[in-house]
């Protein structure tokens, strides 16, 4: 996706405002990290819905390679801390979002109190939430600053992760 990087502002945004209700895939990543910490990488890969979500969303990519990159990023941030100069891009909206809902994965619109939608950085956002952070540094764009569709996804998961 092509972003025009000249029309943005920066801010610390509450992580929960970036997750609900349109980026439930971040919750799957958080569940994966909890299982990773409790029972190890093999258990996290085999016993959480995150890998299944990735398989369905990207059927032609290597899930194991992708997951191992996520684990590597998590371990790096856990060991070395998060460099807050690496902001994640979000788009500001006016109370209306699109979301993809199972089981048929059709797009529907809904009203929301959240004004931001995470565009990239789901791994970093999930890691920071899992490590106890409340906010994430963001570059805030308008919808017109992005070429391509708005990314949003929803996966059935336990809402008590947050």
PDB file of C-alpha atoms in Angstrom:
ATOM      1  CA  UNK A   1       0.000   0.000   0.000  1.00  0.00           C
ATOM      2  CA  UNK A   2       1.218   3.425  -0.828  1.00  0.00           C
ATOM      3  CA  UNK A   3       0.995   6.048   1.901  1.00  0.00           C
ATOM      4  CA  UNK A   4       1.673   9.708   1.279  1.00  0.00           C
ATOM      5  CA  UNK A   5       3.747  10.440   4.399  1.00  0.00           C
ATOM      6  CA  UNK A   6       3.301  14.217   4.376  1.00  0.00           C
ATOM      7  CA  UNK A   7      -0.187  14.529   5.858  1.00  0.00           C
ATOM      8  CA  UNK A   8      -0.005  13.112   9.357  1.00  0.00           C
ATOM      9  CA  UNK A   9       0.198  14.020  12.987  1.00  0.00           C
ATOM     10  CA  UNK A  10       1.530  11.928  15.858  1.00  0.00           C
ATOM     11  CA  UNK A  11      -0.061  10.913  19.148  1.00  0.00           C
ATOM     12  CA  UNK A  12      -0.078   8.243  21.828  1.00  0.00           C
ATOM     13  CA  UNK A  13      -3.339   6.316  21.399  1.00  0.00           C
ATOM     14  CA  UNK A  14      -4.938   3.857  23.837  1.00  0.00           C
ATOM     15  CA  UNK A  15      -4.309   0.339  22.551  1.00  0.00           C
ATOM     16  CA  UNK A  16      -7.889  -0.726  23.302  1.00  0.00           C
ATOM     17  CA  UNK A  17      -9.132   2.044  20.976  1.00  0.00           C
ATOM     18  CA  UNK A  18      -7.138   0.434  18.157  1.00  0.00           C
ATOM     19  CA  UNK A  19      -8.348  -3.107  18.796  1.00  0.00           C
ATOM     20  CA  UNK A  20     -12.104  -2.842  19.298  1.00  0.00           C
ATOM     21  CA  UNK A  21     -14.145  -3.530  17.315  1.00  0.00           C
ATOM     22  CA  UNK A  22     -12.400  -3.802  13.955  1.00  0.00           C
ATOM     23  CA  UNK A  23      -9.024  -5.411  14.716  1.00  0.00           C
ATOM     24  CA  UNK A  24      -9.920  -8.477  16.711  1.00  0.00           C
ATOM     25  CA  UNK A  25      -6.991 -10.213  15.015  1.00  0.00           C
ATOM     26  CA  UNK A  26      -4.792  -8.323  17.499  1.00  0.00           C
ATOM     27  CA  UNK A  27      -6.554 -10.240  20.288  1.00  0.00           C
ATOM     28  CA  UNK A  28      -5.545 -13.492  18.611  1.00  0.00           C
ATOM     29  CA  UNK A  29      -1.939 -12.347  18.687  1.00  0.00           C
ATOM     30  CA  UNK A  30      -2.259 -11.516  22.398  1.00  0.00           C
ATOM     31  CA  UNK A  31      -3.705 -14.969  23.122  1.00  0.00           C
ATOM     32  CA  UNK A  32      -0.791 -16.467  21.189  1.00  0.00           C
ATOM     33  CA  UNK A  33       1.725 -14.513  23.306  1.00  0.00           C
ATOM     34  CA  UNK A  34       0.079 -15.654  26.545  1.00  0.00           C
ATOM     35  CA  UNK A  35       0.323 -19.275  25.426  1.00  0.00           C
ATOM     36  CA  UNK A  36       3.916 -18.717  24.269  1.00  0.00           C
ATOM     37  CA  UNK A  37       4.925 -17.394  27.689  1.00  0.00           C
ATOM     38  CA  UNK A  38       3.049 -20.145  29.550  1.00  0.00           C
ATOM     39  CA  UNK A  39       3.783 -23.249  27.493  1.00  0.00           C
ATOM     40  CA  UNK A  40       6.284 -22.438  24.760  1.00  0.00           C
ATOM     41  CA  UNK A  41       6.333 -21.852  21.031  1.00  0.00           C
ATOM     42  CA  UNK A  42       5.154 -25.289  19.910  1.00  0.00           C
ATOM     43  CA  UNK A  43       2.113 -25.116  22.163  1.00  0.00           C
ATOM     44  CA  UNK A  44       1.288 -21.583  21.025  1.00  0.00           C
ATOM     45  CA  UNK A  45       1.459 -22.639  17.369  1.00  0.00           C
ATOM     46  CA  UNK A  46      -0.658 -25.755  17.907  1.00  0.00           C
ATOM     47  CA  UNK A  47      -3.154 -24.562  20.534  1.00  0.00           C
ATOM     48  CA  UNK A  48      -4.209 -21.022  19.626  1.00  0.00           C
ATOM     49  CA  UNK A  49      -6.471 -19.776  16.813  1.00  0.00           C
ATOM     50  CA  UNK A  50      -3.823 -17.317  15.596  1.00  0.00           C
ATOM     51  CA  UNK A  51      -2.132 -19.717  13.183  1.00  0.00           C
ATOM     52  CA  UNK A  52      -5.496 -20.839  11.801  1.00  0.00           C
ATOM     53  CA  UNK A  53      -6.486 -17.201  11.291  1.00  0.00           C
ATOM     54  CA  UNK A  54      -3.263 -16.552   9.392  1.00  0.00           C
ATOM     55  CA  UNK A  55      -3.701 -19.706   7.256  1.00  0.00           C
ATOM     56  CA  UNK A  56      -7.201 -18.593   6.241  1.00  0.00           C
ATOM     57  CA  UNK A  57      -6.249 -14.966   5.608  1.00  0.00           C
ATOM     58  CA  UNK A  58      -3.058 -15.733   3.646  1.00  0.00           C
ATOM     59  CA  UNK A  59      -3.384 -19.267   2.229  1.00  0.00           C
ATOM     60  CA  UNK A  60      -0.367 -18.944  -0.087  1.00  0.00           C
ATOM     61  CA  UNK A  61       2.143 -17.766   2.530  1.00  0.00           C
ATOM     62  CA  UNK A  62       4.266 -19.686   5.007  1.00  0.00           C
ATOM     63  CA  UNK A  63       2.466 -19.523   8.338  1.00  0.00           C
ATOM     64  CA  UNK A  64       5.373 -20.970  10.315  1.00  0.00           C
ATOM     65  CA  UNK A  65       7.846 -18.423   8.923  1.00  0.00           C
ATOM     66  CA  UNK A  66       5.401 -15.596   9.675  1.00  0.00           C
ATOM     67  CA  UNK A  67       4.779 -16.844  13.223  1.00  0.00           C
ATOM     68  CA  UNK A  68       8.501 -17.289  13.884  1.00  0.00           C
ATOM     69  CA  UNK A  69       9.085 -13.675  12.775  1.00  0.00           C
ATOM     70  CA  UNK A  70       6.375 -12.585  15.244  1.00  0.00           C
ATOM     71  CA  UNK A  71       8.006 -14.605  18.034  1.00  0.00           C
ATOM     72  CA  UNK A  72      11.396 -13.093  17.183  1.00  0.00           C
ATOM     73  CA  UNK A  73       9.975  -9.551  17.294  1.00  0.00           C
ATOM     74  CA  UNK A  74       8.269 -10.295  20.627  1.00  0.00           C
ATOM     75  CA  UNK A  75      11.448 -11.638  22.195  1.00  0.00           C
ATOM     76  CA  UNK A  76      13.428  -8.665  20.913  1.00  0.00           C
ATOM     77  CA  UNK A  77      10.976  -6.108  22.338  1.00  0.00           C
ATOM     78  CA  UNK A  78      10.670  -8.035  25.607  1.00  0.00           C
ATOM     79  CA  UNK A  79      14.471  -8.189  25.967  1.00  0.00           C
ATOM     80  CA  UNK A  80      15.459  -4.740  24.648  1.00  0.00           C
ATOM     81  CA  UNK A  81      12.301  -2.663  25.116  1.00  0.00           C
ATOM     82  CA  UNK A  82      10.254  -0.898  22.464  1.00  0.00           C
ATOM     83  CA  UNK A  83      11.723   2.063  20.612  1.00  0.00           C
ATOM     84  CA  UNK A  84       8.789   4.479  20.759  1.00  0.00           C
ATOM     85  CA  UNK A  85      10.085   6.368  17.725  1.00  0.00           C
ATOM     86  CA  UNK A  86       8.658   3.497  15.618  1.00  0.00           C
ATOM     87  CA  UNK A  87       5.074   4.698  15.409  1.00  0.00           C
ATOM     88  CA  UNK A  88       2.294   2.616  13.904  1.00  0.00           C
ATOM     89  CA  UNK A  89       0.095   4.124  11.182  1.00  0.00           C
ATOM     90  CA  UNK A  90      -3.581   4.640  11.933  1.00  0.00           C
ATOM     91  CA  UNK A  91      -6.378   6.329  10.032  1.00  0.00           C
ATOM     92  CA  UNK A  92      -8.805   8.745  11.667  1.00  0.00           C
ATOM     93  CA  UNK A  93     -12.481   8.223  10.821  1.00  0.00           C
ATOM     94  CA  UNK A  94     -15.725   9.805  11.864  1.00  0.00           C
ATOM     95  CA  UNK A  95     -17.549   7.037  13.750  1.00  0.00           C
ATOM     96  CA  UNK A  96     -18.126   4.681  10.833  1.00  0.00           C
ATOM     97  CA  UNK A  97     -16.015   1.653   9.990  1.00  0.00           C
ATOM     98  CA  UNK A  98     -16.177  -1.419   7.828  1.00  0.00           C
ATOM     99  CA  UNK A  99     -15.614  -4.806   9.375  1.00  0.00           C
ATOM    100  CA  UNK A 100     -15.367  -8.331   7.977  1.00  0.00           C
ATOM    101  CA  UNK A 101     -17.507 -10.720  10.017  1.00  0.00           C
ATOM    102  CA  UNK A 102     -17.472 -14.523  10.112  1.00  0.00           C
ATOM    103  CA  UNK A 103     -18.816 -17.001   9.189  1.00  0.00           C
ATOM    104  CA  UNK A 104     -19.285 -15.728   5.620  1.00  0.00           C
ATOM    105  CA  UNK A 105     -16.657 -12.942   5.859  1.00  0.00           C
ATOM    106  CA  UNK A 106     -18.845 -10.277   4.280  1.00  0.00           C
ATOM    107  CA  UNK A 107     -18.083  -6.623   4.884  1.00  0.00           C
ATOM    108  CA  UNK A 108     -20.596  -4.611   6.906  1.00  0.00           C
ATOM    109  CA  UNK A 109     -20.538  -1.034   8.189  1.00  0.00           C
ATOM    110  CA  UNK A 110     -21.117  -0.097  11.797  1.00  0.00           C
ATOM    111  CA  UNK A 111     -21.023   2.924  14.077  1.00  0.00           C
ATOM    112  CA  UNK A 112     -18.230   3.145  16.614  1.00  0.00           C
ATOM    113  CA  UNK A 113     -16.971   5.494  19.294  1.00  0.00           C
ATOM    114  CA  UNK A 114     -13.428   4.766  18.150  1.00  0.00           C
ATOM    115  CA  UNK A 115     -12.056   7.303  15.725  1.00  0.00           C
ATOM    116  CA  UNK A 116      -8.946   5.362  14.751  1.00  0.00           C
ATOM    117  CA  UNK A 117      -8.262   2.279  12.702  1.00  0.00           C
ATOM    118  CA  UNK A 118      -4.957   0.434  12.857  1.00  0.00           C
ATOM    119  CA  UNK A 119      -3.459   0.182   9.366  1.00  0.00           C
ATOM    120  CA  UNK A 120      -0.201  -1.584  10.129  1.00  0.00           C
ATOM    121  CA  UNK A 121       1.630  -2.650  13.257  1.00  0.00           C
ATOM    122  CA  UNK A 122      -0.718  -5.313  14.633  1.00  0.00           C
ATOM    123  CA  UNK A 123       2.249  -7.316  15.916  1.00  0.00           C
ATOM    124  CA  UNK A 124       3.786  -4.353  17.723  1.00  0.00           C
ATOM    125  CA  UNK A 125       0.411  -3.333  19.139  1.00  0.00           C
ATOM    126  CA  UNK A 126      -0.305  -6.852  20.434  1.00  0.00           C
ATOM    127  CA  UNK A 127       3.177  -7.143  21.940  1.00  0.00           C
ATOM    128  CA  UNK A 128       2.897  -3.807  23.734  1.00  0.00           C
ATOM    129  CA  UNK A 129      -0.552  -4.706  25.109  1.00  0.00           C
ATOM    130  CA  UNK A 130       0.727  -8.103  26.258  1.00  0.00           C
ATOM    131  CA  UNK A 131       3.685  -6.457  27.993  1.00  0.00           C
ATOM    132  CA  UNK A 132       1.356  -4.153  29.913  1.00  0.00           C
ATOM    133  CA  UNK A 133       1.541  -0.928  27.908  1.00  0.00           C
ATOM    134  CA  UNK A 134      -1.639   1.160  27.690  1.00  0.00           C
ATOM    135  CA  UNK A 135      -0.735   3.300  24.679  1.00  0.00           C
ATOM    136  CA  UNK A 136       1.136   3.009  21.410  1.00  0.00           C
ATOM    137  CA  UNK A 137       2.794   5.843  19.459  1.00  0.00           C
ATOM    138  CA  UNK A 138       0.918   6.459  16.206  1.00  0.00           C
ATOM    139  CA  UNK A 139       1.149   8.363  12.954  1.00  0.00           C
ATOM    140  CA  UNK A 140      -2.411   9.558  12.309  1.00  0.00           C
ATOM    141  CA  UNK A 141      -3.496   9.788   8.677  1.00  0.00           C
ATOM    142  CA  UNK A 142      -6.743  10.765   7.020  1.00  0.00           C
ATOM    143  CA  UNK A 143      -8.496   8.121   4.864  1.00  0.00           C
ATOM    144  CA  UNK A 144      -7.427   9.991   1.722  1.00  0.00           C
ATOM    145  CA  UNK A 145      -3.749   9.456   2.576  1.00  0.00           C
ATOM    146  CA  UNK A 146      -3.986   5.738   1.758  1.00  0.00           C
ATOM    147  CA  UNK A 147      -4.139   4.047  -1.605  1.00  0.00           C
ATOM    148  CA  UNK A 148      -6.021   0.782  -1.426  1.00  0.00           C
ATOM    149  CA  UNK A 149      -8.810  -0.561   0.751  1.00  0.00           C
ATOM    150  CA  UNK A 150      -9.197  -0.007   4.452  1.00  0.00           C
ATOM    151  CA  UNK A 151      -7.883  -3.041   6.309  1.00  0.00           C
ATOM    152  CA  UNK A 152     -10.195  -4.474   8.881  1.00  0.00           C
ATOM    153  CA  UNK A 153     -10.797  -7.936  10.164  1.00  0.00           C
ATOM    154  CA  UNK A 154     -12.699  -9.749  12.839  1.00  0.00           C
ATOM    155  CA  UNK A 155     -12.148 -13.174  14.347  1.00  0.00           C
ATOM    156  CA  UNK A 156     -14.239 -14.891  16.936  1.00  0.00           C
ATOM    157  CA  UNK A 157     -12.244 -14.923  20.145  1.00  0.00           C
ATOM    158  CA  UNK A 158     -12.623 -14.340  23.854  1.00  0.00           C
ATOM    159  CA  UNK A 159     -13.186 -10.677  24.627  1.00  0.00           C
ATOM    160  CA  UNK A 160     -11.646 -11.133  28.089  1.00  0.00           C
ATOM    161  CA  UNK A 161      -8.145 -10.959  26.578  1.00  0.00           C
ATOM    162  CA  UNK A 162      -8.195  -7.237  27.221  1.00  0.00           C
TER     163      UNK A 162
END
